[in-house]
């Protein structure tokens, strides 16, 4: 309600202060508490930011109880059904959907910016032959800052937009180069005649004797559609750990390439971008169809640390809207590729048995987006160690949108949390002979 406040009372000294409630367009309001320390002499303690809004944002809205995800107000279901990924990237960055001409110009700019400097390409030669693609991605994206010093005035909106578009454009090229280096294949240059997803697949899978996508542009449209969908679903998820990392780094005035590299580093952790890889590892561990009931029982056993990977979500407690969308595509891709990989049969058996099990029904544990995304990536021949890299390509759209939003807000202070100190009280230094 407008003008509502939150009254905070210190029961020790009786002091009480009313704090205004800031109104949201949708979802929970937030108490404006930045004067709490000045007023009351204490901090708030909220490890993991469970109840803390670190900023206000106009980009993405999530309602975990009702399975709602909106980008700039548009339901994810509508965008996933009707958009190409770059259209969604434009929406996230600019706040509005592009018209035809704007999308044409944006796509052209993305394609023009997909090439990387030859010196940057040579960076890959310095990585060990078996380097993890994420290790290369984080290093190479950070080093883009060494190539664009003259264009890093973050106070200039034109330079900011150029940097954001450059990052979206170059990410698939750097990602594919990371993969090719890790398997010892030569680098494939981006092509201006291909779409974002086509270009990525071509750079990943072309052979020196044969382009993955030939001059007649033939590629199975189902593959491109599936990749496009996955990129849209992973493009943004409001203040998740990697996006918050980008914002934290950006609050110091760091350049955009350094900020996005920080986001990539945060995404790398298994609790964030590594979940779809964990699903595939779990399926490999389960091994055979006969083992599925045994592993479902393990997941239900409180004395066993095993959990069904790709099930449950911290925010979505009834269903993950992205999982609902992706499920159908997952079946279509599996049908199309007619893959004989026994992992797929196993995945479908795990899904079927868990969904009719009382434990999973009662606790509202449904497959999340990453249960299916890993399976689709596998069917598209994307190697498991590239899964988090794929996530990073898509999430770059969200990261740069948040970075742009932040840079436009001149009132944003440096992010500098406080702490509840629980270490030793003041004590005097002891000479080494007296310890
Ligand atoms: N398998 C078995 N039991 C589970 C699972 C699971 N995947 N997930 C939750 N539970 C059980 C818990 O044991 C707990 O049971 P209890 O109430 O009897 O103690 C109950 O369900 C609630 O679980 P919490 O851990 O409290 O739920 P929380 O919201 O904290 O965790 C999380 C969410 C971390 C995603 C969890 O469901 C999980 O570990 N899932 C598997 C990993 C995974 O798929 N992660 C990817 C998430 S999607 C993404 O990040 C893009």
mmCIF file of C-alpha atoms in Angstrom, residues 255-410:
data_model
loop_
_atom_site.group_PDB
_atom_site.id
_atom_site.type_symbol
_atom_site.label_atom_id
_atom_site.label_comp_id
_atom_site.label_asym_id
_atom_site.label_seq_id
_atom_site.Cartn_x
_atom_site.Cartn_y
_atom_site.Cartn_z
ATOM 1 C CA UNK A 255 35.356 -1.764 -17.159
ATOM 2 C CA UNK A 256 32.584 -3.904 -18.715
ATOM 3 C CA UNK A 257 34.897 -6.707 -19.877
ATOM 4 C CA UNK A 258 36.306 -7.140 -16.369
ATOM 5 C CA UNK A 259 32.754 -7.097 -14.930
ATOM 6 C CA UNK A 260 31.488 -9.771 -17.327
ATOM 7 C CA UNK A 261 34.597 -11.894 -16.670
ATOM 8 C CA UNK A 262 33.718 -11.676 -12.951
ATOM 9 C CA UNK A 263 30.185 -12.856 -13.798
ATOM 10 C CA UNK A 264 31.582 -15.799 -15.777
ATOM 11 C CA UNK A 265 33.757 -16.769 -12.798
ATOM 12 C CA UNK A 266 30.717 -16.760 -10.490
ATOM 13 C CA UNK A 267 28.646 -18.738 -12.983
ATOM 14 C CA UNK A 268 31.293 -21.464 -13.078
ATOM 15 C CA UNK A 269 30.392 -22.827 -9.621
ATOM 16 C CA UNK A 270 28.356 -26.074 -9.476
ATOM 17 C CA UNK A 271 25.668 -24.405 -7.366
ATOM 18 C CA UNK A 272 24.965 -21.999 -10.241
ATOM 19 C CA UNK A 273 25.839 -22.724 -13.866
ATOM 20 C CA UNK A 274 27.105 -26.239 -13.283
ATOM 21 C CA UNK A 275 23.740 -27.926 -12.583
ATOM 22 C CA UNK A 276 23.090 -29.281 -16.102
ATOM 23 C CA UNK A 277 26.539 -30.857 -16.121
ATOM 24 C CA UNK A 278 25.656 -32.469 -12.752
ATOM 25 C CA UNK A 279 22.514 -33.997 -14.323
ATOM 26 C CA UNK A 280 24.579 -35.741 -16.983
ATOM 27 C CA UNK A 281 27.089 -36.958 -14.393
ATOM 28 C CA UNK A 282 24.222 -38.299 -12.280
ATOM 29 C CA UNK A 283 22.751 -40.183 -15.251
ATOM 30 C CA UNK A 284 26.171 -41.684 -15.946
ATOM 31 C CA UNK A 285 26.357 -42.768 -12.305
ATOM 32 C CA UNK A 286 22.877 -44.356 -12.400
ATOM 33 C CA UNK A 287 24.076 -46.234 -15.459
ATOM 34 C CA UNK A 288 21.173 -48.599 -16.247
ATOM 35 C CA UNK A 289 17.371 -48.562 -16.214
ATOM 36 C CA UNK A 290 17.308 -51.224 -13.481
ATOM 37 C CA UNK A 291 19.197 -48.844 -11.188
ATOM 38 C CA UNK A 292 16.644 -46.016 -11.420
ATOM 39 C CA UNK A 293 14.418 -47.161 -8.488
ATOM 40 C CA UNK A 294 17.530 -47.622 -6.336
ATOM 41 C CA UNK A 295 18.660 -44.043 -7.002
ATOM 42 C CA UNK A 296 15.171 -42.621 -6.457
ATOM 43 C CA UNK A 297 15.215 -44.373 -3.069
ATOM 44 C CA UNK A 298 18.667 -42.910 -2.331
ATOM 45 C CA UNK A 299 17.367 -39.416 -3.150
ATOM 46 C CA UNK A 300 14.534 -39.907 -0.642
ATOM 47 C CA UNK A 301 16.798 -41.219 2.114
ATOM 48 C CA UNK A 302 17.700 -38.418 4.544
ATOM 49 C CA UNK A 303 20.798 -40.301 5.631
ATOM 50 C CA UNK A 304 22.099 -40.362 2.094
ATOM 51 C CA UNK A 305 23.553 -37.115 0.653
ATOM 52 C CA UNK A 306 22.477 -38.108 -2.873
ATOM 53 C CA UNK A 307 19.908 -35.776 -4.463
ATOM 54 C CA UNK A 308 18.202 -36.073 -7.770
ATOM 55 C CA UNK A 309 20.073 -33.499 -9.840
ATOM 56 C CA UNK A 310 17.845 -31.305 -11.984
ATOM 57 C CA UNK A 311 14.942 -31.588 -9.537
ATOM 58 C CA UNK A 312 13.772 -28.814 -7.199
ATOM 59 C CA UNK A 313 14.478 -25.084 -7.233
ATOM 60 C CA UNK A 314 15.185 -22.419 -4.615
ATOM 61 C CA UNK A 315 12.786 -19.887 -6.117
ATOM 62 C CA UNK A 316 10.271 -21.915 -8.142
ATOM 63 C CA UNK A 317 8.319 -23.952 -5.628
ATOM 64 C CA UNK A 318 5.471 -25.156 -7.820
ATOM 65 C CA UNK A 319 7.052 -25.413 -11.226
ATOM 66 C CA UNK A 320 9.882 -23.888 -13.205
ATOM 67 C CA UNK A 321 8.211 -22.196 -16.204
ATOM 68 C CA UNK A 322 11.393 -22.688 -18.230
ATOM 69 C CA UNK A 323 11.259 -26.444 -17.623
ATOM 70 C CA UNK A 324 7.670 -26.601 -18.894
ATOM 71 C CA UNK A 325 8.737 -24.883 -22.126
ATOM 72 C CA UNK A 326 11.887 -26.859 -22.664
ATOM 73 C CA UNK A 327 10.429 -30.300 -21.983
ATOM 74 C CA UNK A 328 8.594 -30.461 -25.311
ATOM 75 C CA UNK A 329 11.681 -29.344 -27.215
ATOM 76 C CA UNK A 330 13.706 -31.958 -25.397
ATOM 77 C CA UNK A 331 11.435 -34.724 -26.687
ATOM 78 C CA UNK A 332 11.467 -33.230 -30.206
ATOM 79 C CA UNK A 333 15.261 -33.045 -30.322
ATOM 80 C CA UNK A 334 15.633 -36.578 -29.035
ATOM 81 C CA UNK A 335 13.213 -37.798 -31.678
ATOM 82 C CA UNK A 336 14.953 -35.865 -34.427
ATOM 83 C CA UNK A 337 18.461 -36.949 -33.548
ATOM 84 C CA UNK A 338 17.159 -40.500 -33.066
ATOM 85 C CA UNK A 339 20.005 -40.847 -30.701
ATOM 86 C CA UNK A 340 20.695 -44.301 -29.389
ATOM 87 C CA UNK A 341 22.460 -42.878 -26.380
ATOM 88 C CA UNK A 342 21.163 -44.917 -23.416
ATOM 89 C CA UNK A 343 21.480 -41.783 -21.215
ATOM 90 C CA UNK A 344 18.376 -40.339 -22.852
ATOM 91 C CA UNK A 345 16.267 -43.388 -22.112
ATOM 92 C CA UNK A 346 17.575 -43.261 -18.584
ATOM 93 C CA UNK A 347 16.690 -39.567 -18.218
ATOM 94 C CA UNK A 348 13.127 -40.209 -19.334
ATOM 95 C CA UNK A 349 12.829 -43.101 -16.870
ATOM 96 C CA UNK A 350 14.125 -40.950 -13.986
ATOM 97 C CA UNK A 351 11.671 -38.186 -14.899
ATOM 98 C CA UNK A 352 8.725 -40.595 -15.171
ATOM 99 C CA UNK A 353 9.419 -42.457 -11.927
ATOM 100 C CA UNK A 354 10.169 -39.340 -9.852
ATOM 101 C CA UNK A 355 7.071 -37.509 -11.088
ATOM 102 C CA UNK A 356 4.775 -40.259 -9.844
ATOM 103 C CA UNK A 357 6.604 -40.787 -6.550
ATOM 104 C CA UNK A 358 4.809 -39.473 -3.424
ATOM 105 C CA UNK A 359 8.013 -37.994 -1.940
ATOM 106 C CA UNK A 360 8.597 -35.771 -4.984
ATOM 107 C CA UNK A 361 4.884 -34.946 -5.335
ATOM 108 C CA UNK A 362 4.509 -33.928 -1.661
ATOM 109 C CA UNK A 363 7.678 -31.829 -1.599
ATOM 110 C CA UNK A 364 6.778 -30.277 -4.944
ATOM 111 C CA UNK A 365 10.036 -31.341 -6.520
ATOM 112 C CA UNK A 366 9.733 -31.007 -10.268
ATOM 113 C CA UNK A 367 12.376 -31.149 -12.972
ATOM 114 C CA UNK A 368 13.999 -27.729 -13.345
ATOM 115 C CA UNK A 369 15.290 -26.117 -16.554
ATOM 116 C CA UNK A 370 18.660 -27.804 -16.182
ATOM 117 C CA UNK A 371 17.270 -31.325 -16.107
ATOM 118 C CA UNK A 372 16.310 -30.870 -19.756
ATOM 119 C CA UNK A 373 18.934 -28.382 -20.971
ATOM 120 C CA UNK A 374 21.793 -30.825 -20.357
ATOM 121 C CA UNK A 375 19.956 -33.535 -22.268
ATOM 122 C CA UNK A 376 19.295 -31.237 -25.235
ATOM 123 C CA UNK A 377 22.903 -30.024 -25.314
ATOM 124 C CA UNK A 378 24.077 -33.626 -25.274
ATOM 125 C CA UNK A 379 21.732 -34.481 -28.147
ATOM 126 C CA UNK A 380 23.148 -31.510 -30.101
ATOM 127 C CA UNK A 381 26.638 -32.998 -29.551
ATOM 128 C CA UNK A 382 27.742 -30.186 -27.259
ATOM 129 C CA UNK A 383 30.329 -31.738 -24.932
ATOM 130 C CA UNK A 384 29.496 -31.770 -21.230
ATOM 131 C CA UNK A 385 32.406 -29.463 -20.266
ATOM 132 C CA UNK A 386 30.890 -26.819 -22.581
ATOM 133 C CA UNK A 387 27.522 -26.736 -20.790
ATOM 134 C CA UNK A 388 28.432 -23.876 -18.448
ATOM 135 C CA UNK A 389 30.027 -22.022 -21.361
ATOM 136 C CA UNK A 390 26.694 -22.294 -23.210
ATOM 137 C CA UNK A 391 24.981 -20.806 -20.195
ATOM 138 C CA UNK A 392 27.520 -17.948 -20.202
ATOM 139 C CA UNK A 393 26.834 -17.112 -23.867
ATOM 140 C CA UNK A 394 23.112 -16.762 -23.129
ATOM 141 C CA UNK A 395 23.499 -15.002 -19.784
ATOM 142 C CA UNK A 396 25.789 -12.352 -21.329
ATOM 143 C CA UNK A 397 22.614 -10.698 -22.630
ATOM 144 C CA UNK A 398 21.305 -10.395 -19.062
ATOM 145 C CA UNK A 399 24.656 -9.362 -17.603
ATOM 146 C CA UNK A 400 25.135 -6.502 -20.056
ATOM 147 C CA UNK A 401 21.524 -5.384 -19.595
ATOM 148 C CA UNK A 402 22.067 -5.146 -15.830
ATOM 149 C CA UNK A 403 25.402 -3.401 -16.348
ATOM 150 C CA UNK A 404 23.773 -0.843 -18.663
ATOM 151 C CA UNK A 405 20.902 -0.279 -16.251
ATOM 152 C CA UNK A 406 23.332 0.286 -13.424
ATOM 153 C CA UNK A 407 25.530 2.667 -15.384
ATOM 154 C CA UNK A 408 22.502 4.797 -16.230
ATOM 155 C CA UNK A 409 21.757 5.258 -12.530
ATOM 156 C CA UNK A 410 24.144 7.945 -11.346
#
